[in-house]
Amino acid sequence: LLDVSRNPLGVSGANHLGTALVDNRSLTHLNINSASVGINGLRSMFSALMINPCVSVLFAIGNVGPAAAEEMKRRLAGNTTVREVHLFEQAGWFNPNFGRVFETVSEAASEGAGTERSQRSQRSERSERSERSERSAGRSERSEQSA
């Protein structure tokens, strides 16, 4: 565990830490809570985490606003070693790709995009099934009433 929380790292410090993470093979948990790294610092850190095979938990609460959450999730879409990221106190993000093996970075990125498309498709299918069953139930009631 490396805990540099509440230290004013800023973007420059995050960049240096990111550079160190590229070669590090022992750190598993990193805490940069309230380290003033901002969105650009997190981008640097997340790029390093795409290469680092060891860090599985990142605490980064108090560095960015809610608008950055989706971008950060997209940046880690193909990552298979980071298990959880905590950007906000309310909830952590748990990586659905944790432990998966991708052949290429492009496969990982397309898998991340495919996962989102697949989830939207599944929601759409569930909605259609629900509507069909409601229509079917309505027809059954009407046929029972007429009988």
PDB file of C-alpha atoms in Angstrom:
ATOM      1  CA  LEU A   1       0.000   0.000   0.000  1.00  0.00           C
ATOM      2  CA  LEU A   2       1.246   3.431  -0.939  1.00  0.00           C
ATOM      3  CA  ASP A   3      -0.733   6.185   0.765  1.00  0.00           C
ATOM      4  CA  VAL A   4      -0.006   9.698  -0.481  1.00  0.00           C
ATOM      5  CA  SER A   5      -3.481  10.984   0.311  1.00  0.00           C
ATOM      6  CA  ARG A   6      -3.854  14.601   1.398  1.00  0.00           C
ATOM      7  CA  ASN A   7      -0.450  15.447  -0.084  1.00  0.00           C
ATOM      8  CA  PRO A   8      -0.610  18.168  -2.734  1.00  0.00           C
ATOM      9  CA  LEU A   9       0.778  16.047  -5.587  1.00  0.00           C
ATOM     10  CA  GLY A  10      -0.928  17.995  -8.331  1.00  0.00           C
ATOM     11  CA  VAL A  11      -0.700  16.933 -11.963  1.00  0.00           C
ATOM     12  CA  SER A  12       3.104  16.957 -11.928  1.00  0.00           C
ATOM     13  CA  GLY A  13       3.259  14.595  -8.940  1.00  0.00           C
ATOM     14  CA  ALA A  14       0.656  12.316 -10.542  1.00  0.00           C
ATOM     15  CA  ASN A  15       2.741  12.208 -13.726  1.00  0.00           C
ATOM     16  CA  HIS A  16       5.842  11.204 -11.740  1.00  0.00           C
ATOM     17  CA  LEU A  17       3.882   8.598  -9.817  1.00  0.00           C
ATOM     18  CA  GLY A  18       2.439   7.280 -13.079  1.00  0.00           C
ATOM     19  CA  THR A  19       5.945   6.941 -14.519  1.00  0.00           C
ATOM     20  CA  ALA A  20       7.013   4.973 -11.446  1.00  0.00           C
ATOM     21  CA  LEU A  21       3.940   2.707 -11.701  1.00  0.00           C
ATOM     22  CA  VAL A  22       4.885   1.620 -15.203  1.00  0.00           C
ATOM     23  CA  ASP A  23       7.918  -0.258 -13.863  1.00  0.00           C
ATOM     24  CA  ASN A  24       6.623  -1.159 -10.399  1.00  0.00           C
ATOM     25  CA  ARG A  25       5.789  -4.838  -9.860  1.00  0.00           C
ATOM     26  CA  SER A  26       4.943  -4.986  -6.162  1.00  0.00           C
ATOM     27  CA  LEU A  27       2.438  -2.246  -5.272  1.00  0.00           C
ATOM     28  CA  THR A  28      -1.138  -3.554  -5.083  1.00  0.00           C
ATOM     29  CA  HIS A  29      -3.055  -0.678  -3.434  1.00  0.00           C
ATOM     30  CA  LEU A  30      -2.636   3.031  -4.122  1.00  0.00           C
ATOM     31  CA  ASN A  31      -4.313   5.826  -2.177  1.00  0.00           C
ATOM     32  CA  ILE A  32      -4.230   9.291  -3.748  1.00  0.00           C
ATOM     33  CA  ASN A  33      -7.355  10.610  -2.019  1.00  0.00           C
ATOM     34  CA  SER A  34      -7.496  14.417  -1.933  1.00  0.00           C
ATOM     35  CA  ALA A  35      -4.088  14.776  -3.595  1.00  0.00           C
ATOM     36  CA  SER A  36      -5.190  17.560  -5.967  1.00  0.00           C
ATOM     37  CA  VAL A  37      -4.290  15.563  -9.067  1.00  0.00           C
ATOM     38  CA  GLY A  38      -7.368  16.625 -11.062  1.00  0.00           C
ATOM     39  CA  ILE A  39      -8.574  15.050 -14.288  1.00  0.00           C
ATOM     40  CA  ASN A  40      -5.222  15.328 -16.076  1.00  0.00           C
ATOM     41  CA  GLY A  41      -3.381  13.673 -13.217  1.00  0.00           C
ATOM     42  CA  LEU A  42      -5.906  10.838 -13.159  1.00  0.00           C
ATOM     43  CA  ARG A  43      -5.523  10.404 -16.906  1.00  0.00           C
ATOM     44  CA  SER A  44      -1.799   9.944 -16.376  1.00  0.00           C
ATOM     45  CA  MET A  45      -2.373   7.485 -13.537  1.00  0.00           C
ATOM     46  CA  PHE A  46      -4.924   5.476 -15.509  1.00  0.00           C
ATOM     47  CA  SER A  47      -2.573   5.267 -18.502  1.00  0.00           C
ATOM     48  CA  ALA A  48       0.103   3.844 -16.203  1.00  0.00           C
ATOM     49  CA  LEU A  49      -2.389   1.383 -14.704  1.00  0.00           C
ATOM     50  CA  MET A  50      -3.053  -0.011 -18.178  1.00  0.00           C
ATOM     51  CA  ILE A  51       0.595  -1.169 -18.154  1.00  0.00           C
ATOM     52  CA  ASN A  52       1.087  -1.984 -14.469  1.00  0.00           C
ATOM     53  CA  PRO A  53       0.072  -5.598 -13.759  1.00  0.00           C
ATOM     54  CA  CYS A  54      -0.030  -5.326  -9.971  1.00  0.00           C
ATOM     55  CA  VAL A  55      -2.157  -2.433  -8.705  1.00  0.00           C
ATOM     56  CA  SER A  56      -5.624  -3.819  -8.087  1.00  0.00           C
ATOM     57  CA  VAL A  57      -7.173  -1.104  -5.896  1.00  0.00           C
ATOM     58  CA  LEU A  58      -7.019   2.653  -6.424  1.00  0.00           C
ATOM     59  CA  PHE A  59      -8.445   5.193  -4.010  1.00  0.00           C
ATOM     60  CA  ALA A  60      -8.739   8.577  -5.715  1.00  0.00           C
ATOM     61  CA  ILE A  61     -11.573  10.254  -3.822  1.00  0.00           C
ATOM     62  CA  GLY A  62     -11.667  14.036  -3.835  1.00  0.00           C
ATOM     63  CA  ASN A  63      -9.671  14.620  -7.013  1.00  0.00           C
ATOM     64  CA  VAL A  64     -12.348  15.059  -9.698  1.00  0.00           C
ATOM     65  CA  GLY A  65     -16.023  15.836 -10.035  1.00  0.00           C
ATOM     66  CA  PRO A  66     -18.798  13.458 -11.132  1.00  0.00           C
ATOM     67  CA  ALA A  67     -18.427  14.398 -14.806  1.00  0.00           C
ATOM     68  CA  ALA A  68     -15.074  12.597 -14.912  1.00  0.00           C
ATOM     69  CA  ALA A  69     -16.438   9.234 -13.744  1.00  0.00           C
ATOM     70  CA  GLU A  70     -17.565   7.979 -17.168  1.00  0.00           C
ATOM     71  CA  GLU A  71     -14.289   8.989 -18.800  1.00  0.00           C
ATOM     72  CA  MET A  72     -12.330   7.194 -16.108  1.00  0.00           C
ATOM     73  CA  LYS A  73     -14.414   4.025 -16.571  1.00  0.00           C
ATOM     74  CA  ARG A  74     -13.784   4.159 -20.330  1.00  0.00           C
ATOM     75  CA  ARG A  75     -10.052   4.599 -19.734  1.00  0.00           C
ATOM     76  CA  LEU A  76      -9.985   1.373 -17.717  1.00  0.00           C
ATOM     77  CA  ALA A  77     -12.314  -0.583 -20.011  1.00  0.00           C
ATOM     78  CA  GLY A  78      -9.598  -2.980 -21.132  1.00  0.00           C
ATOM     79  CA  ASN A  79      -7.739  -3.215 -17.840  1.00  0.00           C
ATOM     80  CA  THR A  80      -7.737  -6.669 -16.304  1.00  0.00           C
ATOM     81  CA  THR A  81      -5.708  -6.078 -13.138  1.00  0.00           C
ATOM     82  CA  VAL A  82      -7.426  -3.112 -11.470  1.00  0.00           C
ATOM     83  CA  ARG A  83     -10.248  -4.641  -9.448  1.00  0.00           C
ATOM     84  CA  GLU A  84     -11.744  -1.500  -7.942  1.00  0.00           C
ATOM     85  CA  VAL A  85     -11.478   2.256  -8.255  1.00  0.00           C
ATOM     86  CA  HIS A  86     -12.889   4.642  -5.703  1.00  0.00           C
ATOM     87  CA  LEU A  87     -13.419   8.101  -7.193  1.00  0.00           C
ATOM     88  CA  PHE A  88     -16.297   9.139  -4.940  1.00  0.00           C
ATOM     89  CA  GLU A  89     -17.242   8.348  -1.376  1.00  0.00           C
ATOM     90  CA  GLN A  90     -20.704   7.087  -2.327  1.00  0.00           C
ATOM     91  CA  ALA A  91     -19.621   4.109  -4.419  1.00  0.00           C
ATOM     92  CA  GLY A  92     -16.649   2.368  -5.915  1.00  0.00           C
ATOM     93  CA  TRP A  93     -16.370   1.085  -9.443  1.00  0.00           C
ATOM     94  CA  PHE A  94     -15.742  -2.625  -9.738  1.00  0.00           C
ATOM     95  CA  ASN A  95     -14.081  -3.687 -12.961  1.00  0.00           C
ATOM     96  CA  PRO A  96     -16.103  -6.257 -14.927  1.00  0.00           C
ATOM     97  CA  ASN A  97     -12.921  -7.233 -16.804  1.00  0.00           C
ATOM     98  CA  PHE A  98     -10.893  -8.038 -13.672  1.00  0.00           C
ATOM     99  CA  GLY A  99      -8.948 -11.225 -14.283  1.00  0.00           C
ATOM    100  CA  ARG A 100      -9.780 -11.473 -18.002  1.00  0.00           C
ATOM    101  CA  VAL A 101      -7.107 -11.957 -20.610  1.00  0.00           C
ATOM    102  CA  PHE A 102      -7.238  -9.942 -23.814  1.00  0.00           C
ATOM    103  CA  GLU A 103      -5.044 -10.686 -26.813  1.00  0.00           C
ATOM    104  CA  THR A 104      -4.612  -7.027 -27.787  1.00  0.00           C
ATOM    105  CA  VAL A 105      -5.360  -3.581 -26.456  1.00  0.00           C
ATOM    106  CA  SER A 106      -7.782  -3.000 -29.328  1.00  0.00           C
ATOM    107  CA  GLU A 107      -9.662  -6.176 -28.403  1.00  0.00           C
ATOM    108  CA  ALA A 108      -9.937  -4.943 -24.842  1.00  0.00           C
ATOM    109  CA  ALA A 109     -11.181  -1.537 -25.939  1.00  0.00           C
ATOM    110  CA  SER A 110     -13.733  -3.016 -28.327  1.00  0.00           C
ATOM    111  CA  GLU A 111     -14.813  -5.463 -25.604  1.00  0.00           C
ATOM    112  CA  GLY A 112     -15.442  -2.532 -23.272  1.00  0.00           C
ATOM    113  CA  ALA A 113     -17.521  -0.797 -25.925  1.00  0.00           C
ATOM    114  CA  GLY A 114     -19.212  -4.079 -26.762  1.00  0.00           C
ATOM    115  CA  THR A 115     -20.109  -4.574 -23.121  1.00  0.00           C
ATOM    116  CA  GLU A 116     -21.899  -1.227 -23.034  1.00  0.00           C
ATOM    117  CA  ARG A 117     -23.707  -2.016 -26.312  1.00  0.00           C
ATOM    118  CA  SER A 118     -24.570  -5.472 -25.010  1.00  0.00           C
ATOM    119  CA  GLN A 119     -26.007  -4.053 -21.788  1.00  0.00           C
ATOM    120  CA  ARG A 120     -28.131  -1.554 -23.750  1.00  0.00           C
ATOM    121  CA  SER A 121     -29.290  -4.372 -26.022  1.00  0.00           C
ATOM    122  CA  GLN A 122     -30.204  -6.568 -23.053  1.00  0.00           C
ATOM    123  CA  ARG A 123     -32.181  -3.727 -21.439  1.00  0.00           C
ATOM    124  CA  SER A 124     -34.011  -3.156 -24.730  1.00  0.00           C
ATOM    125  CA  GLU A 125     -34.829  -6.867 -25.050  1.00  0.00           C
ATOM    126  CA  ARG A 126     -36.139  -6.998 -21.462  1.00  0.00           C
ATOM    127  CA  SER A 127     -38.299  -3.944 -22.128  1.00  0.00           C
ATOM    128  CA  GLU A 128     -39.723  -5.496 -25.314  1.00  0.00           C
ATOM    129  CA  ARG A 129     -40.473  -8.786 -23.510  1.00  0.00           C
ATOM    130  CA  SER A 130     -42.194  -6.874 -20.729  1.00  0.00           C
ATOM    131  CA  GLU A 131     -44.337  -4.939 -23.197  1.00  0.00           C
ATOM    132  CA  ARG A 132     -45.268  -8.157 -25.047  1.00  0.00           C
ATOM    133  CA  SER A 133     -46.277  -9.890 -21.820  1.00  0.00           C
ATOM    134  CA  GLU A 134     -48.365  -6.862 -20.787  1.00  0.00           C
ATOM    135  CA  ARG A 135     -50.137  -6.872 -24.175  1.00  0.00           C
ATOM    136  CA  SER A 136     -50.670 -10.615 -23.900  1.00  0.00           C
ATOM    137  CA  ALA A 137     -52.082 -10.262 -20.381  1.00  0.00           C
ATOM    138  CA  GLY A 138     -54.425  -7.532 -21.623  1.00  0.00           C
ATOM    139  CA  ARG A 139     -55.691  -9.791 -24.442  1.00  0.00           C
ATOM    140  CA  SER A 140     -56.251 -12.643 -21.985  1.00  0.00           C
ATOM    141  CA  GLU A 141     -58.329 -10.397 -19.707  1.00  0.00           C
ATOM    142  CA  ARG A 142     -60.434  -9.151 -22.632  1.00  0.00           C
ATOM    143  CA  SER A 143     -61.078 -12.672 -23.938  1.00  0.00           C
ATOM    144  CA  GLU A 144     -62.064 -13.827 -20.428  1.00  0.00           C
ATOM    145  CA  GLN A 145     -64.448 -10.870 -20.057  1.00  0.00           C
ATOM    146  CA  SER A 146     -66.116 -11.575 -23.414  1.00  0.00           C
ATOM    147  CA  ALA A 147     -66.535 -15.266 -22.607  1.00  0.00           C
TER     148      ALA A 147
END
